[in-house]
mmCIF file of C-alpha atoms and ligand atoms in Angstrom:
data_model
loop_
_atom_site.group_PDB
_atom_site.id
_atom_site.type_symbol
_atom_site.label_atom_id
_atom_site.label_comp_id
_atom_site.label_asym_id
_atom_site.label_seq_id
_atom_site.Cartn_x
_atom_site.Cartn_y
_atom_site.Cartn_z
ATOM 1 C CA MET A 1 -11.885 1.613 14.191
ATOM 2 C CA PRO A 2 -8.417 2.807 13.372
ATOM 3 C CA ASP A 3 -7.675 6.061 15.081
ATOM 4 C CA LYS A 4 -7.062 8.817 12.594
ATOM 5 C CA SER A 5 -5.591 12.053 13.905
ATOM 6 C CA THR A 6 -7.265 15.363 13.133
ATOM 7 C CA THR A 7 -4.632 16.077 10.503
ATOM 8 C CA SER A 8 -5.895 13.106 8.544
ATOM 9 C CA ASP A 9 -9.235 14.853 8.114
ATOM 10 C CA ASP A 10 -7.402 17.782 6.549
ATOM 11 C CA ALA A 11 -5.690 15.362 4.232
ATOM 12 C CA ALA A 12 -9.002 13.779 3.307
ATOM 13 C CA SER A 13 -10.609 17.119 2.544
ATOM 14 C CA THR A 14 -7.757 18.389 0.349
ATOM 15 C CA GLN A 15 -7.837 15.036 -1.351
ATOM 16 C CA ALA A 16 -11.546 15.419 -2.037
ATOM 17 C CA SER A 17 -11.140 18.947 -3.370
ATOM 18 C CA ALA A 18 -8.297 17.814 -5.623
ATOM 19 C CA THR A 19 -10.659 15.410 -7.346
ATOM 20 C CA PRO A 20 -13.976 17.072 -8.124
ATOM 21 C CA GLU A 21 -17.170 15.030 -8.154
ATOM 22 C CA THR A 22 -17.102 13.636 -11.646
ATOM 23 C CA PRO A 23 -18.382 10.094 -11.322
ATOM 24 C CA ALA A 24 -18.675 9.833 -15.090
ATOM 25 C CA VAL A 25 -14.898 9.845 -15.454
ATOM 26 C CA ALA A 26 -13.716 6.373 -16.278
ATOM 27 C CA ARG A 27 -10.740 5.519 -14.162
ATOM 28 C CA LYS A 28 -7.739 3.714 -15.508
ATOM 29 C CA ILE A 29 -7.473 0.259 -14.039
ATOM 30 C CA TYR A 30 -3.856 -0.814 -14.061
ATOM 31 C CA ALA A 31 -2.593 -4.365 -14.224
ATOM 32 C CA VAL A 32 -1.052 -5.137 -10.835
ATOM 33 C CA VAL A 33 2.645 -6.002 -11.144
ATOM 34 C CA LYS A 34 3.388 -9.475 -9.834
ATOM 35 C CA TYR A 35 6.219 -10.826 -7.742
ATOM 36 C CA GLY A 36 9.280 -11.431 -9.887
ATOM 37 C CA ASP A 37 9.231 -7.996 -11.486
ATOM 38 C CA PRO A 38 12.346 -6.179 -10.191
ATOM 39 C CA ILE A 39 10.406 -2.907 -9.763
ATOM 40 C CA LEU A 40 8.822 -4.429 -6.630
ATOM 41 C CA GLU A 41 12.192 -4.864 -4.944
ATOM 42 C CA LYS A 42 13.645 -1.469 -5.701
ATOM 43 C CA PRO A 43 13.322 1.578 -3.417
ATOM 44 C CA THR A 44 11.126 4.279 -4.960
ATOM 45 C CA LYS A 45 11.957 7.895 -5.739
ATOM 46 C CA PRO A 46 10.367 10.696 -3.688
ATOM 47 C CA VAL A 47 7.511 12.601 -5.303
ATOM 48 C CA VAL A 48 8.523 16.206 -6.031
ATOM 49 C CA GLN A 49 5.709 17.415 -8.255
ATOM 50 C CA PHE A 50 2.267 17.816 -6.698
ATOM 51 C CA ASP A 51 0.126 18.447 -9.753
ATOM 52 C CA ASP A 52 -3.186 17.324 -11.261
ATOM 53 C CA GLN A 53 -1.451 14.346 -12.802
ATOM 54 C CA LEU A 54 -0.481 13.072 -9.358
ATOM 55 C CA ALA A 55 -4.072 13.476 -8.119
ATOM 56 C CA GLU A 56 -5.345 11.602 -11.186
ATOM 57 C CA LEU A 57 -2.851 8.838 -10.568
ATOM 58 C CA ALA A 58 -4.006 8.519 -6.954
ATOM 59 C CA GLU A 59 -7.635 8.116 -8.089
ATOM 60 C CA ASP A 60 -6.589 5.517 -10.668
ATOM 61 C CA MET A 61 -4.713 3.698 -7.918
ATOM 62 C CA PHE A 62 -7.853 3.626 -5.752
ATOM 63 C CA ALA A 63 -9.863 2.311 -8.711
ATOM 64 C CA THR A 64 -7.230 -0.350 -9.405
ATOM 65 C CA MET A 65 -7.090 -1.325 -5.731
ATOM 66 C CA TYR A 66 -10.891 -1.633 -5.431
ATOM 67 C CA ALA A 67 -11.042 -3.652 -8.648
ATOM 68 C CA ALA A 68 -8.490 -6.045 -7.176
ATOM 69 C CA GLN A 69 -10.311 -6.057 -3.807
ATOM 70 C CA GLY A 70 -7.288 -4.799 -1.920
ATOM 71 C CA ILE A 71 -7.038 -2.438 1.029
ATOM 72 C CA GLY A 72 -3.731 -0.862 0.003
ATOM 73 C CA LEU A 73 -1.765 -0.290 -3.170
ATOM 74 C CA ALA A 74 1.696 1.183 -3.648
ATOM 75 C CA ALA A 75 2.823 2.914 -6.842
ATOM 76 C CA PRO A 76 5.464 0.280 -7.744
ATOM 77 C CA GLN A 77 2.629 -2.247 -7.915
ATOM 78 C CA ILE A 78 1.336 -0.440 -10.989
ATOM 79 C CA GLY A 79 4.816 -0.071 -12.432
ATOM 80 C CA LYS A 80 5.579 3.405 -11.115
ATOM 81 C CA SER A 81 8.638 3.656 -8.906
ATOM 82 C CA ILE A 82 7.510 6.705 -6.926
ATOM 83 C CA ARG A 83 6.908 7.123 -3.202
ATOM 84 C CA MET A 84 3.129 7.160 -3.110
ATOM 85 C CA THR A 85 0.560 4.729 -1.783
ATOM 86 C CA VAL A 86 -3.187 4.599 -1.283
ATOM 87 C CA VAL A 87 -4.952 2.823 1.578
ATOM 88 C CA ASP A 88 -8.595 2.160 2.369
ATOM 89 C CA VAL A 89 -9.198 -0.530 4.957
ATOM 90 C CA THR A 90 -12.963 -0.346 4.296
ATOM 91 C CA GLY A 91 -12.394 -1.503 0.715
ATOM 92 C CA GLY A 92 -14.361 1.417 -0.752
ATOM 93 C CA LYS A 93 -17.321 1.263 1.631
ATOM 94 C CA ASN A 94 -16.535 4.591 3.243
ATOM 95 C CA PRO A 95 -15.205 7.453 1.058
ATOM 96 C CA GLU A 96 -13.853 9.120 4.214
ATOM 97 C CA ALA A 97 -11.523 6.184 4.743
ATOM 98 C CA LYS A 98 -9.554 6.867 1.562
ATOM 99 C CA ILE A 99 -5.983 7.749 2.502
ATOM 100 C CA VAL A 100 -3.278 8.927 0.122
ATOM 101 C CA LEU A 101 0.260 8.918 1.481
ATOM 102 C CA VAL A 102 2.876 10.771 -0.538
ATOM 103 C CA ASN A 103 6.490 10.411 0.621
ATOM 104 C CA PRO A 104 5.411 8.640 3.843
ATOM 105 C CA GLN A 105 7.757 7.882 6.715
ATOM 106 C CA LEU A 106 7.052 5.768 9.750
ATOM 107 C CA VAL A 107 7.761 8.079 12.696
ATOM 108 C CA HIS A 108 6.475 5.996 15.592
ATOM 109 C CA ALA A 109 5.612 2.364 16.205
ATOM 110 C CA GLU A 110 4.301 0.646 19.307
ATOM 111 C CA GLY A 111 3.205 -2.815 20.331
ATOM 112 C CA GLU A 112 3.142 -5.956 18.248
ATOM 113 C CA LYS A 113 0.516 -7.968 16.440
ATOM 114 C CA ARG A 114 0.873 -11.167 14.489
ATOM 115 C CA GLU A 115 -1.737 -11.578 11.768
ATOM 116 C CA GLU A 116 -2.037 -13.210 8.391
ATOM 117 C CA GLU A 117 -1.175 -10.933 5.512
ATOM 118 C CA GLY A 118 -1.388 -11.037 1.756
ATOM 119 C CA CYS A 119 -0.348 -8.843 -1.151
ATOM 120 C CA LEU A 120 -1.989 -8.004 -4.486
ATOM 121 C CA SER A 121 1.398 -8.618 -6.128
ATOM 122 C CA ILE A 122 1.632 -12.104 -4.633
ATOM 123 C CA PRO A 123 -1.901 -13.399 -5.259
ATOM 124 C CA GLY A 124 -2.925 -16.665 -3.659
ATOM 125 C CA PHE A 125 -0.281 -16.644 -0.938
ATOM 126 C CA ARG A 126 -0.559 -15.479 2.630
ATOM 127 C CA GLY A 127 1.605 -15.624 5.704
ATOM 128 C CA TYR A 128 1.752 -14.496 9.317
ATOM 129 C CA VAL A 129 3.661 -11.257 9.812
ATOM 130 C CA VAL A 130 4.416 -9.426 13.045
ATOM 131 C CA ARG A 131 3.699 -5.701 12.691
ATOM 132 C CA PRO A 132 3.397 -2.868 15.197
ATOM 133 C CA GLN A 133 -0.091 -2.493 16.675
ATOM 134 C CA PHE A 134 0.070 1.306 16.585
ATOM 135 C CA VAL A 135 1.984 3.487 14.177
ATOM 136 C CA THR A 136 2.291 7.150 13.345
ATOM 137 C CA VAL A 137 3.087 8.040 9.760
ATOM 138 C CA ARG A 138 4.231 11.408 8.511
ATOM 139 C CA ALA A 139 3.416 12.058 4.868
ATOM 140 C CA GLN A 140 2.376 14.685 2.363
ATOM 141 C CA ASP A 141 -1.016 14.955 0.734
ATOM 142 C CA LEU A 142 -1.648 15.496 -2.972
ATOM 143 C CA LYS A 143 -1.001 19.225 -2.574
ATOM 144 C CA GLY A 144 2.314 18.634 -0.850
ATOM 145 C CA GLN A 145 0.950 19.549 2.576
ATOM 146 C CA SER A 146 2.555 17.583 5.424
ATOM 147 C CA PHE A 147 0.371 15.730 7.889
ATOM 148 C CA GLU A 148 0.567 12.963 10.440
ATOM 149 C CA ILE A 149 -1.811 10.063 10.683
ATOM 150 C CA ARG A 150 -2.070 7.337 13.284
ATOM 151 C CA GLY A 151 -3.105 3.803 12.562
ATOM 152 C CA GLU A 152 -4.099 0.913 14.777
ATOM 153 C CA ASP A 153 -4.345 -2.814 14.052
ATOM 154 C CA LEU A 154 -5.319 -3.376 10.395
ATOM 155 C CA LEU A 155 -4.644 0.240 9.418
ATOM 156 C CA ALA A 156 -1.217 0.122 11.100
ATOM 157 C CA ARG A 157 -0.520 -3.124 9.255
ATOM 158 C CA ALA A 158 -1.589 -1.604 5.935
ATOM 159 C CA PHE A 159 0.622 1.459 6.457
ATOM 160 C CA CYS A 160 3.631 -0.736 7.279
ATOM 161 C CA HIS A 161 2.994 -3.091 4.351
ATOM 162 C CA GLU A 162 2.660 -0.193 1.883
ATOM 163 C CA ILE A 163 5.650 1.774 3.200
ATOM 164 C CA ASP A 164 7.648 -1.453 2.897
ATOM 165 C CA HIS A 165 6.616 -1.570 -0.786
ATOM 166 C CA LEU A 166 7.985 1.942 -1.251
ATOM 167 C CA ASP A 167 11.284 0.737 0.212
ATOM 168 C CA GLY A 168 11.333 -2.282 -2.113
ATOM 169 C CA ILE A 169 10.377 -4.735 0.632
ATOM 170 C CA LEU A 170 7.706 -7.423 0.254
ATOM 171 C CA PHE A 171 5.893 -9.213 3.073
ATOM 172 C CA LEU A 172 7.724 -12.394 2.068
ATOM 173 C CA GLN A 173 10.827 -10.894 3.670
ATOM 174 C CA HIS A 174 9.073 -10.920 7.041
ATOM 175 C CA LEU A 175 8.263 -14.644 6.865
ATOM 176 C CA SER A 176 10.430 -17.476 8.124
ATOM 177 C CA MET A 177 12.990 -18.641 5.585
ATOM 178 C CA LEU A 178 11.186 -21.969 5.341
ATOM 179 C CA LYS A 179 7.820 -20.391 4.543
ATOM 180 C CA ARG A 180 9.381 -17.850 2.187
ATOM 181 C CA ASP A 181 11.246 -20.509 0.218
ATOM 182 C CA LEU A 182 8.112 -22.633 -0.010
ATOM 183 C CA ILE A 183 6.155 -19.738 -1.537
ATOM 184 C CA LYS A 184 9.018 -18.841 -3.885
ATOM 185 C CA ARG A 185 9.226 -22.445 -5.096
ATOM 186 C CA LYS A 186 5.478 -22.552 -5.749
ATOM 187 C CA ILE A 187 5.618 -19.271 -7.686
ATOM 188 C CA LYS A 188 8.523 -20.601 -9.745
ATOM 189 C CA LYS A 189 6.426 -23.620 -10.630
ATOM 190 C CA LEU A 190 3.452 -21.425 -11.557
ATOM 191 C CA LYS A 191 5.752 -19.325 -13.761
ATOM 192 C CA LYS A 192 6.970 -22.451 -15.552
ATOM 193 C CA GLN A 193 3.368 -23.406 -16.217
ATOM 194 C CA GLY A 194 2.682 -19.915 -17.525
ATOM 195 C CA GLU A 195 0.231 -19.290 -14.718
ATOM 196 C CA TRP A 196 2.034 -16.352 -13.092
HETATM 197 ZN ZN1 ZN B 201 1.573 -5.620 -1.107
#
């Protein structure tokens, strides 16, 4: 299991209190922005307002991510160029695993792991990406409280992938030029056929 620091538990509890138990509330499911939309390749703006609207948006992002069967979703992927991302490597199986990162920064990285990776904005395509095996991320929660969280293996990969999104970087940029061009060509073809 990914190692979460004690501060992450604080983050999880403030997160829970920010969104009261109201299962009847229908969440907004956003359309996930696909590769080709310039918003995905543009660095995001820091979040400065930590209000109810932000908490609502985070819950809608979780709902959108679960609907798309992803384990991470960054705000630009729903058309919002702000520095926020949600991650849940259990895919909704464990409510405690829900992580919201507002204004995250990678503060430490260690080791290397090469695994296959995909992206909800680039559906149908995967590629091997080398990521750190362990990372420490500093971020704010939905109340603006700073915390640090550590991630290992898949969680570390998810943090790196999502923080990349917030910097306007897609996993394609970590692939070999050959592989990247192959995927880009295939997407171009799909676009021509109106299937993208
Ligand atoms: Zn992605």
